Coordinates of C-alpha atoms and ligand atoms in Angstrom, one line a residue:
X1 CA 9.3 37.4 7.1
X2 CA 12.9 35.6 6.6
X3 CA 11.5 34.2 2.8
X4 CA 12.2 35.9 -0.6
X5 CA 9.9 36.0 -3.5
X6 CA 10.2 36.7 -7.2
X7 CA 7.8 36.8 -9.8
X8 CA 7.2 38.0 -13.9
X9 CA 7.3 41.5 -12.4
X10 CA 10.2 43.6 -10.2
X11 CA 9.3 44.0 -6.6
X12 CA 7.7 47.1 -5.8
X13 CA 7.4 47.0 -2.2
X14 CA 8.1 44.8 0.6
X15 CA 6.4 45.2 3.8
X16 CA 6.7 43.7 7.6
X17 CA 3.3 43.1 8.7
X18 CA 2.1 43.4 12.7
X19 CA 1.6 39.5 12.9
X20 CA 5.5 38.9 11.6
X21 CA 4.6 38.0 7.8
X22 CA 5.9 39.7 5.1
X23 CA 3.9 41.8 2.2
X24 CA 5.5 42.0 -1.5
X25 CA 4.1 43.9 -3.9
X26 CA 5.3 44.0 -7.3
X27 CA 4.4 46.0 -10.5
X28 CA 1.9 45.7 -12.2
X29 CA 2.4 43.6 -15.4
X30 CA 0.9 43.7 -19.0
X31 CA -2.3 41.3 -19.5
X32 CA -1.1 37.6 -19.8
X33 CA -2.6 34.1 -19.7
X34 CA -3.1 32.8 -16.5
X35 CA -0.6 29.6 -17.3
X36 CA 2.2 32.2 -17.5
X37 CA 1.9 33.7 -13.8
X38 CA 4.9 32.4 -11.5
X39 CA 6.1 33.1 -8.2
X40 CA 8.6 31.8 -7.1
X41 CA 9.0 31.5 -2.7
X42 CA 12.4 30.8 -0.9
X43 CA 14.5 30.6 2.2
X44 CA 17.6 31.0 3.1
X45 CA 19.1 28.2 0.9
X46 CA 18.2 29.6 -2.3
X47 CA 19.3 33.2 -3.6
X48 CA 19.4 35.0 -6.7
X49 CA 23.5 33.1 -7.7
X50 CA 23.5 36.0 -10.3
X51 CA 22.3 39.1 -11.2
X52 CA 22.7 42.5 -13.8
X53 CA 20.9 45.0 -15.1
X54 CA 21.9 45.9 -19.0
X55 CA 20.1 48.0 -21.4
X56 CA 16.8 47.9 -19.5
X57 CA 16.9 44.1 -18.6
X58 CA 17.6 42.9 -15.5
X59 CA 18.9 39.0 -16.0
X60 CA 18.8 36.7 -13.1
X61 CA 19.7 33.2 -12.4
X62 CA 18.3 31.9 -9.1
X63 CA 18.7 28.6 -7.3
X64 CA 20.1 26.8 -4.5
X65 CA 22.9 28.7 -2.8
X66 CA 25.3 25.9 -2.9
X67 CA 25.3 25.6 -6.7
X68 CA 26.6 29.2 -7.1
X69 CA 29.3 28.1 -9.9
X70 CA 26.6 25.8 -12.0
X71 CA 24.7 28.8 -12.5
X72 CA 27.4 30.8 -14.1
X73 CA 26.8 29.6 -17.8
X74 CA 23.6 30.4 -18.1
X75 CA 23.9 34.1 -16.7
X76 CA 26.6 34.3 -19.0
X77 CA 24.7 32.8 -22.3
X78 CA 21.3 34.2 -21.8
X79 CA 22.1 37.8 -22.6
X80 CA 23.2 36.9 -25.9
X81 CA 19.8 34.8 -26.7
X82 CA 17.7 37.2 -25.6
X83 CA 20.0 39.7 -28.1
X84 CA 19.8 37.0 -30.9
X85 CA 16.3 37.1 -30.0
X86 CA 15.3 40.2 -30.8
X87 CA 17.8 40.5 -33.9
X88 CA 15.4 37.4 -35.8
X89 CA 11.7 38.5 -34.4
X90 CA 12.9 42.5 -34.7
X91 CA 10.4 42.6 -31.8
X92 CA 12.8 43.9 -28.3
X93 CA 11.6 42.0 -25.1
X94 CA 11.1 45.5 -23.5
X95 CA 8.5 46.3 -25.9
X96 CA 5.9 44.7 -24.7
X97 CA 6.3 45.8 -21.0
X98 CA 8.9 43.6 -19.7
X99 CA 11.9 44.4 -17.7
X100 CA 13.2 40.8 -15.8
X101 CA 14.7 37.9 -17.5
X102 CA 14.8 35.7 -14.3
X103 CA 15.5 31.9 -14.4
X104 CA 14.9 30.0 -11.8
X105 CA 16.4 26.0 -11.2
X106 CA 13.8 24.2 -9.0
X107 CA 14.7 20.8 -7.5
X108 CA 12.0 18.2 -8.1
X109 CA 10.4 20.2 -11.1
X110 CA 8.5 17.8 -12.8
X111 CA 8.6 19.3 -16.1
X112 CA 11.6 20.1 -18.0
X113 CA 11.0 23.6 -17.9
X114 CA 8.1 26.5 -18.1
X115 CA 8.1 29.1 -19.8
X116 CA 6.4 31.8 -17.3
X117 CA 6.7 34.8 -19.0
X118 CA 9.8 36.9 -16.8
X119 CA 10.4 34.3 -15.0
X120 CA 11.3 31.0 -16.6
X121 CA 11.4 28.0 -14.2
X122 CA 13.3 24.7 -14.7
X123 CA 14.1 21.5 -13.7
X124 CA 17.7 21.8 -11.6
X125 CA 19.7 19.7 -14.3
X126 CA 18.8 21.6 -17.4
X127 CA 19.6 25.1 -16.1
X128 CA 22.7 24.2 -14.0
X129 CA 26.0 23.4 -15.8
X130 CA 29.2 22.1 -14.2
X131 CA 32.0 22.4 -16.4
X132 CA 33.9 19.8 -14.7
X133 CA 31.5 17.0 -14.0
X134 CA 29.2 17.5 -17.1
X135 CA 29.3 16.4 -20.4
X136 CA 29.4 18.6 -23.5
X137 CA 26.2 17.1 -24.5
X138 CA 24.8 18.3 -21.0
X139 CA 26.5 22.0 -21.8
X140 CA 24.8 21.8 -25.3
X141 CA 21.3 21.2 -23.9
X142 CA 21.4 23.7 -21.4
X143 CA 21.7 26.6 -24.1
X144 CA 19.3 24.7 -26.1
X145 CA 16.3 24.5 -23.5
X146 CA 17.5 28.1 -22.4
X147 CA 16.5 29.1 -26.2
X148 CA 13.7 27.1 -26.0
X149 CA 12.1 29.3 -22.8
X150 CA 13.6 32.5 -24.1
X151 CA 11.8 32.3 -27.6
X152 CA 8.3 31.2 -26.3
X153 CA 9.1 34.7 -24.1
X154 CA 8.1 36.0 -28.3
X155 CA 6.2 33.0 -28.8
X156 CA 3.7 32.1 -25.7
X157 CA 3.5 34.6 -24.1
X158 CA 4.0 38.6 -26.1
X159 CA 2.2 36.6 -28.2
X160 CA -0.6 33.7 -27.1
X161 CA -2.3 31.1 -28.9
X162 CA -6.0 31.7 -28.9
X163 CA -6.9 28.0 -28.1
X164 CA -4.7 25.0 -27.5
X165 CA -5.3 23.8 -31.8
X166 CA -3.1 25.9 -32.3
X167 CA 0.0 24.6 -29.6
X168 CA 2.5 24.5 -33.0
X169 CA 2.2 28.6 -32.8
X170 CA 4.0 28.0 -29.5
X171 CA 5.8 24.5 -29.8
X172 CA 6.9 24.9 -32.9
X173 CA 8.6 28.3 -32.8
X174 CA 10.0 27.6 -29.7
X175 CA 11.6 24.2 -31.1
X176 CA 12.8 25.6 -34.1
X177 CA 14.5 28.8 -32.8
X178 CA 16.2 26.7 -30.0
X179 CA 18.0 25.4 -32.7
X180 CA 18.5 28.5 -35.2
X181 CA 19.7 30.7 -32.2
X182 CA 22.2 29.0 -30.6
X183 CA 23.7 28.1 -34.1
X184 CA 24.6 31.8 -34.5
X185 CA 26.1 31.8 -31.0
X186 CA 28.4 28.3 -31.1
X187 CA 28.5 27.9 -34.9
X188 CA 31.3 24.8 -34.8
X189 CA 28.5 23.0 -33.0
X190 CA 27.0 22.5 -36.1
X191 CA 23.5 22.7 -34.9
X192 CA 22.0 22.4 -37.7
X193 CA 22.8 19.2 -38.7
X194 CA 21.9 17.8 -35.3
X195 CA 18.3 19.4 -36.3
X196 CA 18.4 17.1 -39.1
X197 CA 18.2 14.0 -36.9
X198 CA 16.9 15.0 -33.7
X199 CA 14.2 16.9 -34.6
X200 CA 13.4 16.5 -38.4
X201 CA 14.0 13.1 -38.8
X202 CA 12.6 11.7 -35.8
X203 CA 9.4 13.4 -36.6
X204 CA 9.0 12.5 -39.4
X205 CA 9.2 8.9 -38.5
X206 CA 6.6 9.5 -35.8
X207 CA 4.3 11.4 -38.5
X208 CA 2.5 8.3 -40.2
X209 CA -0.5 8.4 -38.4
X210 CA -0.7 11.7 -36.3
X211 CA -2.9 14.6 -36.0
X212 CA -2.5 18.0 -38.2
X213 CA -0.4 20.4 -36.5
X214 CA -3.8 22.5 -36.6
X215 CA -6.3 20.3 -34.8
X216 CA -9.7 21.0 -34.2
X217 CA -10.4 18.4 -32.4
X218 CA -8.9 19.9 -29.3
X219 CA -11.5 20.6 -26.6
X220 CA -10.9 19.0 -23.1
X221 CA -7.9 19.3 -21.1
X222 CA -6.7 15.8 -21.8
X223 CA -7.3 17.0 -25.4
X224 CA -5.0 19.8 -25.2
X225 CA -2.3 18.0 -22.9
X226 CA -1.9 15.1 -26.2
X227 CA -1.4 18.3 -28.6
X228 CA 2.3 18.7 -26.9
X229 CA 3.9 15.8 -28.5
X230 CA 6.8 15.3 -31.0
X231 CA 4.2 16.1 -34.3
X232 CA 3.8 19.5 -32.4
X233 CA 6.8 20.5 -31.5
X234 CA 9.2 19.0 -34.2
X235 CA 6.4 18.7 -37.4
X236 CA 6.4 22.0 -36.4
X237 CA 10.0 23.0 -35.9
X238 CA 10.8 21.4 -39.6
X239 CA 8.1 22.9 -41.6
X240 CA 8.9 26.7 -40.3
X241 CA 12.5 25.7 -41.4
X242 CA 11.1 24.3 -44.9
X243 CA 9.4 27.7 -45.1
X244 CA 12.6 29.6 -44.0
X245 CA 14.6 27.8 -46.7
X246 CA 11.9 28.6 -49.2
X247 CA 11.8 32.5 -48.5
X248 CA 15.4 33.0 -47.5
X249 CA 16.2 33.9 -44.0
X250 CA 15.8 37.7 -44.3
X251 CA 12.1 37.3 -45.9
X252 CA 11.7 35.0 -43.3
X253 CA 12.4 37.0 -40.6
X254 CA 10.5 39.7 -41.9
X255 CA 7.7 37.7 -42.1
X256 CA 8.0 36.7 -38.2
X257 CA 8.1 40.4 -37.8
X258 CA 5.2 40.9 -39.3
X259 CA 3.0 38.3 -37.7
X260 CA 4.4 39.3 -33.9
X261 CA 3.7 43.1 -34.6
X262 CA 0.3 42.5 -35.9
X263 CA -1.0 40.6 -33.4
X264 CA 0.8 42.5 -30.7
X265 CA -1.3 45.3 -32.3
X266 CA -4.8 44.0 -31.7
X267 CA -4.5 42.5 -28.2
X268 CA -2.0 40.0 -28.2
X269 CA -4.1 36.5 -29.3
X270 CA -3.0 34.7 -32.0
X271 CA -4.5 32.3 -34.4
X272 CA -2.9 30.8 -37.7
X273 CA -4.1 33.4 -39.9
X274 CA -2.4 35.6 -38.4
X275 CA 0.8 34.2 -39.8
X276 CA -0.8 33.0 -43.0
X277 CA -2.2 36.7 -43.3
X278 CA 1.3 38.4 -42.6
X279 CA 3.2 36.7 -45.9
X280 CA 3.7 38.5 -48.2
X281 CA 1.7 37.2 -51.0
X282 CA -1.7 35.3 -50.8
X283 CA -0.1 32.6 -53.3
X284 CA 2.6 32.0 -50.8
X285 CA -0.6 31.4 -48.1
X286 CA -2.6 29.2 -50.3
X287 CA 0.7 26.7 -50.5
X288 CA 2.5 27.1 -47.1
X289 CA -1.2 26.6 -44.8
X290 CA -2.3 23.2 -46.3
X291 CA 0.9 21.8 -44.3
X292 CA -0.4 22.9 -41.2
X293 CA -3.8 21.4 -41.6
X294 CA -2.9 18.4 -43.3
X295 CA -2.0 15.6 -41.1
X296 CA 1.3 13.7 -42.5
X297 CA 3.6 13.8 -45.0
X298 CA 4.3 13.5 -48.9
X299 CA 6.4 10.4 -50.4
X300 CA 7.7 12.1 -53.8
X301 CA 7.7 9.2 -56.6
X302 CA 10.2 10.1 -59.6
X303 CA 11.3 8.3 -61.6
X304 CA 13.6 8.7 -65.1
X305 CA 12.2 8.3 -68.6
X306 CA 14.1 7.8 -71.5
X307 CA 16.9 9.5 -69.7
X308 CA 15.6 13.0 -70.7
X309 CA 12.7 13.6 -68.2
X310 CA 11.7 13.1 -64.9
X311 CA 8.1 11.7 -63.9
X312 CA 7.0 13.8 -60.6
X313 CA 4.0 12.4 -58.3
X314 CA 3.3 12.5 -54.7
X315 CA 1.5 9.9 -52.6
X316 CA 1.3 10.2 -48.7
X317 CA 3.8 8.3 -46.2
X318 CA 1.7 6.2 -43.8
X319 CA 1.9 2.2 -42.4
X320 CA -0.9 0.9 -44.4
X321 CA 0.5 0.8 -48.3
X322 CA -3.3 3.1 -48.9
X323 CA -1.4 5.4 -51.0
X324 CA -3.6 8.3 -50.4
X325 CA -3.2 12.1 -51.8
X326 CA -1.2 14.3 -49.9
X327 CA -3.4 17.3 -50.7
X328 CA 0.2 19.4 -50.6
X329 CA 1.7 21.7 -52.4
X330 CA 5.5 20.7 -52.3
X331 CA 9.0 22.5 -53.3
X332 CA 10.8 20.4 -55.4
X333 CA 14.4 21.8 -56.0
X334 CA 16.0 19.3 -59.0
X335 CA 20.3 19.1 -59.2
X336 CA 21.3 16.8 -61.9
X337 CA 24.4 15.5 -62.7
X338 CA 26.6 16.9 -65.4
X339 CA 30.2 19.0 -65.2
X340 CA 28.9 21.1 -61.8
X341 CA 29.8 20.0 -58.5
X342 CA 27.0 19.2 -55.9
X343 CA 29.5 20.7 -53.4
X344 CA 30.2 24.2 -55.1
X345 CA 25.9 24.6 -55.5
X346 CA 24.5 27.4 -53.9
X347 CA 20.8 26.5 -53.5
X348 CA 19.9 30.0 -52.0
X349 CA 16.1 29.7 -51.8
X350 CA 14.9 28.9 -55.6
X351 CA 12.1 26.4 -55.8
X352 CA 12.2 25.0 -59.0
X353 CA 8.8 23.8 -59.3
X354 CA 5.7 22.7 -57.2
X355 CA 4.2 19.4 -57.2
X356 CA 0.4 19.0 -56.4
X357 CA -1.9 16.6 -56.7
X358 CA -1.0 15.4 -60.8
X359 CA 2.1 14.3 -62.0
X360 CA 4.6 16.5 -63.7
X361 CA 7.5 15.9 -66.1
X362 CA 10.4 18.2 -66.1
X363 CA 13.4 18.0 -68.5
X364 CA 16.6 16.3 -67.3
X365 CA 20.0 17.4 -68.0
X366 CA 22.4 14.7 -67.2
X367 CA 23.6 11.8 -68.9
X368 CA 21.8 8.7 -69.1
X369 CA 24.1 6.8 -65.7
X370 CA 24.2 10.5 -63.8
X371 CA 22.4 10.8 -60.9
X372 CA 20.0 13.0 -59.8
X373 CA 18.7 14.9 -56.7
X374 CA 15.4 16.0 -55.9
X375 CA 15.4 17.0 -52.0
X376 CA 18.8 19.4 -52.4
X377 CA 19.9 20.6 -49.0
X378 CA 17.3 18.2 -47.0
X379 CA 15.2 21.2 -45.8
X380 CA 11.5 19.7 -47.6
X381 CA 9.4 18.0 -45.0
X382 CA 9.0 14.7 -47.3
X383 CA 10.9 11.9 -48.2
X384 CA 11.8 10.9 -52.0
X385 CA 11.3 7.6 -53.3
X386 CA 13.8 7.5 -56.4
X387 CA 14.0 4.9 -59.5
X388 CA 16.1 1.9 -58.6
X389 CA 18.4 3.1 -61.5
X390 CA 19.2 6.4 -59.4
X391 CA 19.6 4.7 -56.1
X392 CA 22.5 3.2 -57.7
X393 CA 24.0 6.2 -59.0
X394 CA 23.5 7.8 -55.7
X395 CA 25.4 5.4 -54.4
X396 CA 28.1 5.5 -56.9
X397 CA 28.3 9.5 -56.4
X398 CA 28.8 8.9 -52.8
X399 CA 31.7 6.2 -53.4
X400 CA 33.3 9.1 -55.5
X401 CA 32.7 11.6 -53.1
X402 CA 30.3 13.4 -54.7
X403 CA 27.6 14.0 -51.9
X404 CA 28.0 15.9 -48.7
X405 CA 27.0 14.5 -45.5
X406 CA 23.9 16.8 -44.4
X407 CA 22.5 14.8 -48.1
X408 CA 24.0 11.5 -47.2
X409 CA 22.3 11.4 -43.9
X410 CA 19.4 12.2 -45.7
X411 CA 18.9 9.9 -48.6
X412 CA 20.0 7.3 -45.8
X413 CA 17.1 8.3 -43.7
X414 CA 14.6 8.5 -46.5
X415 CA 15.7 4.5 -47.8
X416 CA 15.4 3.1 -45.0
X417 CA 12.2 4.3 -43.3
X418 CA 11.0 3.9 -47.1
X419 CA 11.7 0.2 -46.8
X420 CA 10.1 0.2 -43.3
X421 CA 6.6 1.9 -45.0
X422 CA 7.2 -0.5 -47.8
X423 CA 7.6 1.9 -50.7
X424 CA 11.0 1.1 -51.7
X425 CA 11.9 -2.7 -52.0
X426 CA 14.2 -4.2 -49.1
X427 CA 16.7 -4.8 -52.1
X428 CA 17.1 -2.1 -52.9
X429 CA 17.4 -0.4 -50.2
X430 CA 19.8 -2.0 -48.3
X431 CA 22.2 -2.4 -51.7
X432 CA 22.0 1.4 -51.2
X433 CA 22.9 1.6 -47.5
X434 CA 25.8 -0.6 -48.4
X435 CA 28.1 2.8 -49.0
X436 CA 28.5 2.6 -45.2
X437 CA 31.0 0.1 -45.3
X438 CA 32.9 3.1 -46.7
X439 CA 30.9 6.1 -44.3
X440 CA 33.5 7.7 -41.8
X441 CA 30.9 10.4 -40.7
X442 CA 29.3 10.0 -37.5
X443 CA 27.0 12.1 -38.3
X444 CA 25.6 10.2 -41.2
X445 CA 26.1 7.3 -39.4
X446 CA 23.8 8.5 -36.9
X447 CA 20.8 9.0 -38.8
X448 CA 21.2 5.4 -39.9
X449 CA 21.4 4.2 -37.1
X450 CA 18.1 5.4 -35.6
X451 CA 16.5 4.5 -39.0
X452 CA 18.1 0.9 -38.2
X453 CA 17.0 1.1 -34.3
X454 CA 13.4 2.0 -35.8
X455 CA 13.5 -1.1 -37.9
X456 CA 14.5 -3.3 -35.5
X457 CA 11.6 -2.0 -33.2
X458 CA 8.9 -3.5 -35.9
X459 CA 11.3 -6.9 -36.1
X460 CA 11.2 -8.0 -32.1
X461 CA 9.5 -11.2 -33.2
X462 CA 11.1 -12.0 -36.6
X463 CA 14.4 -12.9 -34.5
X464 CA 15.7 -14.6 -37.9
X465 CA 15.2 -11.0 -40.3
X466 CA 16.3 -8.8 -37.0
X467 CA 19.3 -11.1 -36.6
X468 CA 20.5 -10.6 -40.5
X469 CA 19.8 -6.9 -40.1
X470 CA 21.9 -6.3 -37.0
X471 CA 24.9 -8.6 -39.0
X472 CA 24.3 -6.3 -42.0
X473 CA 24.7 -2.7 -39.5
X474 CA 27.8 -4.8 -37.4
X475 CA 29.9 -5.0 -40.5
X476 CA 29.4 -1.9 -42.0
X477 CA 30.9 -0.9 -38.5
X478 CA 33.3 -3.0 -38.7
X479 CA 34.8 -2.6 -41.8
X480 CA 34.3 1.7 -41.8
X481 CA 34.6 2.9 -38.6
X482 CA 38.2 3.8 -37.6
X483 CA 37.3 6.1 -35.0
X484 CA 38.7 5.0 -31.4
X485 CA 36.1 5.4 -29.2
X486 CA 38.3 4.4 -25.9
X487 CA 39.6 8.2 -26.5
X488 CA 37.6 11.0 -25.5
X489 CA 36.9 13.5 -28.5
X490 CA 37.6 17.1 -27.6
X491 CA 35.9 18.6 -30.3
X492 CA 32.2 19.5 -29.1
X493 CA 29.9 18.0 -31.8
X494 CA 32.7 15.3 -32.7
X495 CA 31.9 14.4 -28.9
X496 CA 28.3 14.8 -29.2
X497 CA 28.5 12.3 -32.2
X498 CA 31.0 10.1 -30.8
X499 CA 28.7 9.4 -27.2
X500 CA 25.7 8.6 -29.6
X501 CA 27.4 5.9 -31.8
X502 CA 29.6 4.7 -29.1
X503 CA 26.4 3.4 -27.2
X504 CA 25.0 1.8 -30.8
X505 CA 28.5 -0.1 -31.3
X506 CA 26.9 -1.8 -28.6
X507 CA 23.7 -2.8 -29.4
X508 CA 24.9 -4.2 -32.7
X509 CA 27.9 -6.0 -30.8
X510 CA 30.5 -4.5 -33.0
X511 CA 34.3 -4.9 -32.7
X512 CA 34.6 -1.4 -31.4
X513 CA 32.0 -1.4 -28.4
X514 CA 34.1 -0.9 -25.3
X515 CA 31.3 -1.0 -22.8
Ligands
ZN601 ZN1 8.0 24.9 -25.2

């Protein structure tokens, strides 16, 4: 009779039996998945640190009573991404039933966290935030995880996948909004460009040989257990953003919309047609659904000729040089060189053309040394293997300046793992990555140095080629970096940048590693 219990539904009752125990009843909730139930039983060392009823919702934060003050940020926070929410999907979280946002910190939770639907549980560390003993990188991925759980609250669990094939529905979502929401709420974190490398990138790099984000091959429980890896979660994240770029954010949104309220409609199970069925035109369908059933990812070859055209073809990325089709449709957005600044562009959401399966030529308007761009503002899922001519001009454009960082850390990205695959010929590519001896942006220098770190992973016996690789990375450090990293940034993604390359300094025994 002394314990407490909370669960996806407000208490309705509570009741002292005859024998001493304690009955709780509590309302009765809207059907849901068995995986989503929670309850959640305590003693006297755990409470509810925070709670407040607004609009309908009652928000919680519960967990051990002697971390009251860690709790604080994320009962102050999680009003505003449940708002933020509801503003992208158009779908309110008491439409389908729901009244509690609880959020519980468990200690010894071996997941990171669980989405239960009302009542989110998660390990200790992710939920709890000390502002004077944790780091702004720990602050940072507090609100992202908190995103994470609030949008599968949309994505999971208003809505369910109807078989584990389909765990992208969820993952994916759930990845990409963590991302897109809290951008809106701390937009100097520049979230977005830390998708760039820690979700896009790095799944990219793990999609050579992986599974469709659709798998039917999904039937036993260990089966369904390997769908919730980083294909899922950030192939998925990275193609809805591909999308979202294509459509624009308010056709995107729209289109969310669309999917949640239809399938909210007829009982709440959701399959991929569902979404495919909710754009607004079949075309749009027939190109967007082959990336979802498809396993992989295109390598775009173009290539100049007679410095009037480009030559467009696709191949797909893998480890073994087979150089199959892609079978993808794929947005291709061309910016050439001439009088126009990159910087002053505003790509909006214009595809210029899309390349299947034969190869297309499209005029070029540039002089004959001007460089040209194929993947714009980095948001198509593929990576571009350019003539050697224009790797050179690229390279050029970014000694002059010419190329902002978000497409720096790009075309970085996309040479190096392009030498890794063997598309694009050591040569060249590391003449290319020579503009880092000029790079001061950590954040370009970031996503070349996991491209490096990935290399160096497939050199651990070839000491000789892994020794001339790290001397290559340890003077480009040497020579651009100015940055002292023995003073503590105070700027939160100059930070968040600053504690990834300051550990890398290391590894490549550069002049500037203080550890
Ligand atoms: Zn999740």
């Amino acid at each position: 009779s002394q314990l407490h219990a909370v669960s996806n539904m407000p208490v309705l009752s509570s009741t002292i039996l005859e024998n001493g125990l304690k009955s709780i009843q509590f309302s009765e909730s809207p059907p849901m998945p068995t995986y989503l139930m929670a309850w959640f039983v305590s003693d006297e060392t755990f409470d509810a640190l925070y709670s407040n009823t607004t609009s309908g919702i009652t928000y919680s934060v519960h967990g051990r009573v002697d971390l009251r003050e860690q709790g604080q940020y994320a009962f102050d926070v999680t009003p505003s991404v449940i708002a933020g929410l509801e503003s992208f999907t158009g779908v309110t979280y008491a439409s389908s039933g729901m009244s509690l946002v609880g959020q519980a910190a468990i200690p010894d939770f071996s997941a990171g966290a669980m989405e239960n639907w009302g009542l989110v549980t998660y390990r200790e560390s992710y939920l709890m935030y000390h502002p004077a003993v944790s780091s702004v990188l720990d602050k940072q991925h507090t609100l992202l995880v908190i995103a994470h759980e609030l949008a599968h609250q949309w994505f999971g669990d208003a809505v369910t996948l109807d078989w584990w094939s389909y765990t992208w529905l969820n993952e994916g979502f759930a990845r990409y909004l963590q991302y897109v929401i809290p951008n809106k709420l701390e937009p100097s974190w520049m979230i977005e460009n830390q998708f760039l490398t820690d979700v896009f990138q790095l799944s990219m790099t793990a999609d050579l040989d992986s599974h469709p984000l659709t798998n039917p091959n999904v039937t036993t429980m260990d089966e369904s257990e390997d769908m919730f890896d980083v294909v899922t979660y950030g192939k998925g994240a990275s193609i809805l953003r591909m999308f979202s770029s294509i459509l624009g954010e308010d056709s995107f949104k729209g289109w969310l919309n669309a999917y949640l309220t239809r399938v909210i409609e007829k009982g709440r199970v959701a399959t991929p047609d569902d979404l495919f069925d909710a754009l607004p035109n079949a075309s749009l369908a027939e190109k967007f659904r082959p990336w979802t059933e498809l396993a992989g990812h295109p390598v775009i070859n173009v290539s100049r000729i007679n410095g009037t055209s480009l030559s467009l073809s696709q191949v797909k990325e893998d480890l073994t040089g087979s150089r199959l089709p892609s079978g993808l449709q794929v947005p291709i957005r061309v910016f050439t060189w001439n009088t126009s600044s990159y910087q002053s562009m505003d790509f909006g959401s214009q595809v210029d053309l899309w390349l299947g399966q034969e190869t297309l030529n499209v005029p070029l308007n540039t002089t004959s040394s001007g460089w040209y761009l194929i993947n714009v503002n980095s948001t198509g899922y593929y990576r571009v293997l350019y003539d050697e001519m224009n790797w050179q001009s690229l390279r050029y454009a970014i000694t002059r300046g010419e190329l902002p960082p978000l497409v720096r850390a790009q075309l970085v990205s996309d040479a190096l793992n392009l030498l890794k695959t063997g598309y694009l010929r050591p040569q060249v590519a590391l003449d290319f990555a020579g503009f880092l001896t000029l790079e001061k942006d950590l954040h370009v220098w970031k996503s070349a140095l996991m491209a490096f770190k990935d290399i160096r992973n497939h050199l651990l016996e070839w000491t000789d080629a892994r020794d001339a690789l790290d001397m290559f990375v340890r003077d480009a450090m040497d020579t651009a970096l100015t940055i002292d990293f023995t003073v503590i940034e105070t700027r939160h993604y100059e930070r968040v940048l600053q504690m990834y390359v300051a550990k890398q300094v290391c590894v490549y025994q550069s002049k500037h590693c203080t550890a």
